[in-house]
CSV table of C-alpha atoms in Angstrom, one decimal:
chain,number,residue,atom,x,y,z
T,256,ILE,CA,13.1,-4.5,5.9
T,257,LEU,CA,13.9,-2.7,2.8
T,258,ASN,CA,14.2,0.8,3.0
T,259,VAL,CA,12.2,2.8,0.0
T,260,GLU,CA,12.6,6.3,0.0
T,261,GLN,CA,10.6,9.0,-1.8
T,262,SER,CA,11.2,12.5,-2.6
T,263,PRO,CA,10.1,15.3,-1.8
T,264,GLN,CA,7.5,14.6,0.7
T,265,SER,CA,5.1,17.0,-0.7
T,266,LEU,CA,4.8,19.5,-3.8
T,267,HIS,CA,2.5,21.9,-4.9
T,268,VAL,CA,2.1,22.7,-8.1
T,269,GLN,CA,0.0,25.0,-10.6
T,270,GLU,CA,-2.5,23.7,-12.8
T,271,GLY,CA,-1.0,22.7,-16.3
T,272,ASP,CA,2.6,22.4,-14.7
T,273,SER,CA,4.5,19.0,-15.2
T,274,THR,CA,5.9,17.6,-12.2
T,275,ASN,CA,8.2,14.7,-11.2
T,276,PHE,CA,9.0,12.6,-8.0
T,277,THR,CA,11.7,10.1,-7.1
T,278,CYS,CA,11.4,6.6,-5.4
T,279,SER,CA,14.8,5.3,-4.6
T,280,PHE,CA,15.8,1.6,-3.0
T,281,PRO,CA,18.4,-0.7,-2.6
T,282,SER,CA,19.7,-1.9,-6.1
T,283,SER,CA,20.4,-5.5,-4.9
T,284,ASN,CA,18.0,-8.3,-5.2
T,285,PHE,CA,15.4,-6.2,-7.1
T,286,TYR,CA,12.5,-7.9,-8.0
T,287,ALA,CA,9.6,-5.4,-9.0
T,288,LEU,CA,8.6,-1.9,-8.3
T,289,HIS,CA,5.3,-0.8,-7.9
T,290,TRP,CA,3.5,2.9,-8.2
T,291,TYR,CA,0.2,3.5,-6.7
T,292,ARG,CA,-2.1,6.3,-6.4
T,293,TRP,CA,-3.9,7.1,-3.2
T,294,GLU,CA,-6.4,9.7,-2.8
T,295,THR,CA,-7.7,11.0,0.5
T,296,ALA,CA,-10.3,9.1,2.2
T,297,LYS,CA,-9.8,6.2,-0.5
T,298,SER,CA,-7.6,3.2,-0.7
T,299,PRO,CA,-4.4,2.8,-2.9
T,300,GLU,CA,-4.9,2.2,-6.7
T,301,ALA,CA,-2.5,0.6,-8.5
T,302,LEU,CA,-0.7,2.6,-11.1
T,303,PHE,CA,2.2,0.6,-12.5
T,304,VAL,CA,4.4,-2.4,-12.0
T,305,MET,CA,8.2,-2.4,-13.5
T,306,THR,CA,10.3,-5.0,-13.3
T,307,LEU,CA,13.0,-4.5,-16.2
T,308,ASN,CA,16.0,-2.0,-15.9
T,309,GLY,CA,15.0,0.7,-18.3
T,310,ASP,CA,11.0,0.0,-18.2
T,311,GLU,CA,8.9,3.0,-19.0
T,312,LYS,CA,5.1,2.7,-18.7
T,313,LYS,CA,2.6,5.3,-19.6
T,314,LYS,CA,-0.9,5.9,-18.3
T,315,GLY,CA,-2.6,9.1,-19.7
T,316,ARG,CA,-0.6,11.9,-18.5
T,317,ILE,CA,1.6,9.6,-16.0
T,318,SER,CA,4.4,7.8,-16.6
T,319,ALA,CA,7.5,6.2,-14.7
T,320,THR,CA,10.6,4.9,-15.8
T,321,LEU,CA,12.9,2.5,-13.7
T,322,ASN,CA,16.6,2.3,-13.3
T,323,THR,CA,17.2,-0.9,-11.2
T,324,LYS,CA,21.3,-0.5,-11.5
T,325,GLU,CA,21.3,2.6,-9.7
T,326,GLY,CA,18.0,1.9,-7.5
T,327,TYR,CA,15.6,4.7,-8.7
T,328,SER,CA,12.0,5.2,-10.3
T,329,TYR,CA,10.7,8.4,-11.8
T,330,LEU,CA,7.0,9.3,-11.9
T,331,TYR,CA,6.2,11.9,-14.2
T,332,ILE,CA,3.0,13.9,-14.6
T,333,LYS,CA,2.5,16.0,-17.8
T,334,GLY,CA,0.2,19.3,-17.4
T,335,SER,CA,-1.1,18.2,-13.9
T,336,GLN,CA,-4.7,18.9,-13.2
T,337,PRO,CA,-6.3,19.2,-10.1
T,338,GLU,CA,-7.8,15.4,-10.2
T,339,ASP,CA,-4.1,14.4,-10.2
T,340,SER,CA,-4.0,15.6,-6.4
T,341,ALA,CA,-3.2,12.9,-4.4
T,342,THR,CA,-0.5,10.7,-2.6
T,343,TYR,CA,1.9,8.8,-4.9
T,344,LEU,CA,3.2,5.7,-3.1
T,345,CYS,CA,6.1,3.8,-4.6
T,346,ALA,CA,6.8,-0.3,-2.9
T,347,LEU,CA,9.3,-2.6,-3.5
T,348,SER,CA,8.5,-6.4,-3.8
T,349,PRO,CA,11.4,-8.7,-3.5
T,350,GLY,CA,8.7,-11.2,-3.1
T,351,ASN,CA,5.2,-11.6,-1.9
T,352,GLN,CA,5.8,-8.9,0.8
T,353,PHE,CA,5.5,-5.4,-0.4
T,354,TYR,CA,7.9,-2.5,1.0
T,355,PHE,CA,6.3,1.2,0.7
T,356,GLY,CA,7.7,4.1,0.4
T,357,THR,CA,6.2,7.2,2.9
T,358,GLY,CA,4.7,9.0,-0.5
T,359,THR,CA,4.9,12.0,-2.2
T,360,SER,CA,1.8,14.2,-1.6
T,361,LEU,CA,0.7,16.4,-4.6
T,362,THR,CA,-1.4,19.3,-4.3
T,363,VAL,CA,-2.4,20.7,-7.7
T,364,ILE,CA,-3.7,24.3,-7.5
T,365,PRO,CA,-6.5,25.6,-10.1
F,22,ASP,CA,-11.8,-2.3,-5.1
F,23,ALA,CA,-10.8,-5.9,-6.6
F,24,GLY,CA,-13.8,-7.8,-4.6
F,25,ILE,CA,-12.5,-6.6,-1.2
F,26,THR,CA,-14.7,-5.5,1.8
F,27,GLN,CA,-13.6,-4.7,5.1
F,28,SER,CA,-15.8,-4.2,8.4
F,29,PRO,CA,-16.1,-2.2,10.2
F,30,ARG,CA,-15.4,0.8,8.4
F,31,HIS,CA,-15.0,3.0,11.3
F,32,LYS,CA,-14.8,2.1,15.7
F,33,VAL,CA,-14.3,3.7,18.3
F,34,THR,CA,-13.4,1.7,21.2
F,35,GLU,CA,-11.7,2.1,24.9
F,36,THR,CA,-7.9,1.3,25.9
F,37,GLY,CA,-8.0,-2.3,26.8
F,38,THR,CA,-11.0,-3.6,25.1
F,39,PRO,CA,-10.4,-6.3,22.3
F,40,VAL,CA,-11.1,-5.5,18.7
F,41,THR,CA,-11.4,-7.4,15.9
F,42,LEU,CA,-11.2,-6.5,12.2
F,43,ARG,CA,-12.4,-8.3,9.3
F,44,CYS,CA,-11.2,-8.6,5.9
F,45,HIS,CA,-13.3,-10.4,3.4
F,46,GLN,CA,-12.3,-11.3,-0.3
F,47,THR,CA,-14.5,-12.9,-2.9
F,48,GLU,CA,-11.8,-14.1,-5.6
F,49,ASN,CA,-10.1,-16.9,-3.5
F,50,HIS,CA,-6.5,-15.3,-3.7
F,51,ARG,CA,-4.2,-16.9,-1.6
F,52,TYR,CA,-2.0,-14.0,-0.3
F,53,MET,CA,-3.8,-11.4,2.1
F,54,TYR,CA,-2.2,-8.6,4.1
F,55,TRP,CA,-2.9,-6.3,6.9
F,56,TYR,CA,-1.2,-2.7,6.9
F,57,ARG,CA,-1.7,0.4,9.1
F,58,GLN,CA,-1.6,3.8,7.8
F,59,ASP,CA,-0.1,6.6,10.0
F,60,PRO,CA,1.1,10.1,9.1
F,61,GLY,CA,4.7,9.9,8.1
F,62,HIS,CA,5.1,6.3,8.2
F,63,GLY,CA,3.1,5.5,5.1
F,64,LEU,CA,1.8,1.9,5.1
F,65,ARG,CA,3.3,-0.6,7.2
F,66,LEU,CA,2.9,-4.3,7.2
F,67,ILE,CA,1.2,-6.0,10.4
F,68,HIS,CA,1.0,-9.8,9.3
F,69,TYR,CA,-0.1,-11.5,6.2
F,70,SER,CA,-1.3,-14.9,5.2
F,71,TYR,CA,-0.4,-17.1,2.8
F,72,GLY,CA,-3.0,-19.7,2.8
F,73,VAL,CA,-5.6,-21.0,5.5
F,74,LYS,CA,-4.1,-21.6,9.0
F,75,ASP,CA,-0.8,-19.9,7.3
F,76,THR,CA,0.2,-16.4,8.4
F,77,ASP,CA,3.6,-14.3,9.1
F,78,LYS,CA,4.3,-11.4,11.1
F,79,GLY,CA,5.5,-8.3,9.4
F,80,GLU,CA,7.2,-4.9,10.6
F,81,VAL,CA,4.3,-4.1,12.9
F,82,SER,CA,2.8,-7.2,14.6
F,83,ASP,CA,3.5,-6.4,18.6
F,84,GLY,CA,-0.2,-6.3,20.0
F,85,TYR,CA,-1.9,-7.6,17.0
F,86,SER,CA,-2.5,-11.5,16.1
F,87,VAL,CA,-4.2,-13.0,13.0
F,88,SER,CA,-6.1,-15.8,12.1
F,89,ARG,CA,-7.3,-17.5,8.4
F,90,SER,CA,-9.8,-20.0,8.9
F,91,LYS,CA,-11.1,-19.7,5.6
F,92,THR,CA,-9.7,-18.8,2.3
F,93,GLU,CA,-11.9,-15.6,2.0
F,94,ASP,CA,-11.6,-14.2,5.1
F,95,PHE,CA,-8.6,-12.8,7.2
F,96,LEU,CA,-9.2,-11.6,10.9
F,97,LEU,CA,-7.0,-9.0,12.7
F,98,THR,CA,-7.5,-8.7,16.5
F,99,LEU,CA,-6.3,-6.2,19.0
F,100,GLU,CA,-6.3,-8.2,22.1
F,101,SER,CA,-6.0,-5.2,24.3
F,102,ALA,CA,-6.1,-1.8,22.3
F,103,THR,CA,-3.8,0.7,23.3
F,104,SER,CA,-4.0,4.5,21.9
F,105,SER,CA,-1.1,3.9,19.9
F,106,GLN,CA,-2.9,1.7,18.0
F,107,THR,CA,-5.4,4.2,17.0
F,108,SER,CA,-4.8,4.5,12.6
F,109,VAL,CA,-6.6,3.4,9.6
F,110,TYR,CA,-5.9,0.1,9.1
F,111,PHE,CA,-6.1,-1.7,5.2
F,112,CYS,CA,-6.4,-5.1,3.8
F,113,ALA,CA,-4.9,-6.0,0.8
F,114,ILE,CA,-4.9,-9.0,-1.5
F,115,SER,CA,-1.9,-9.9,-3.9
F,116,VAL,CA,-2.8,-10.8,-7.4
F,117,LEU,CA,-0.3,-12.1,-10.1
F,118,ALA,CA,-0.8,-9.8,-13.2
F,119,VAL,CA,1.7,-10.8,-15.7
F,120,SER,CA,4.9,-11.4,-14.3
F,121,THR,CA,4.6,-10.6,-11.0
F,122,ASP,CA,2.4,-9.5,-7.9
F,123,THR,CA,0.5,-6.4,-7.6
F,124,GLN,CA,-1.3,-6.1,-4.4
F,125,TYR,CA,-5.1,-4.5,-4.3
F,126,PHE,CA,-6.7,-3.1,-1.2
F,127,GLY,CA,-9.7,-2.7,0.6
F,128,PRO,CA,-11.3,0.6,1.4
F,129,GLY,CA,-9.8,0.8,4.9
F,130,THR,CA,-10.9,0.8,8.9
F,131,ARG,CA,-10.4,3.9,10.9
F,132,LEU,CA,-10.3,2.7,14.4
F,133,THR,CA,-10.0,5.4,17.2
F,134,VAL,CA,-8.7,4.1,20.8
F,135,LEU,CA,-10.0,6.5,23.2
């Protein structure tokens, strides 16, 4: 079992604020790092998958970076909107099994 | 939803009764997974399958069994449900995208064991 940690556990921001959160993982035997967005009462939705050190991915106002040498990934949301409220999960996939963090719950206050 | 359905979507049962949850996919993907989601624990892997009749245990497999007799169906069985198995259960498939697999999830089954 691989230990994937996310911080903070929860976050409340005002509409329009930019925010970021962290996913930490063991840097040895890295294969791929995934970010998911998970809205209440729905199923997790894949946002990004990153495999190379220094990878940066962007989708609209959301972006992510990856540092495999030190074992972390950052997810950034620029100009948060109420519809960004969700839990953001990261997962490490050394093979066909995925190891999920416990998520960061983001609430954007209008 | 990547062509994944789960049934039932909601179930309430009593302690000691058997329960079977079904995951169905329409795209013949090889890998299928069952997770449970609990507050403070995120998603934890129960069992997974890498082909018909090929399954393996995950992190929290005690009290659960699975079967896969057809590519499209992956069944999760609680032989004798306990209150600690009250949870939301998600099925997932693994899809190769560019250089690595990505998992896509079904809509979830909310199980309450009284």
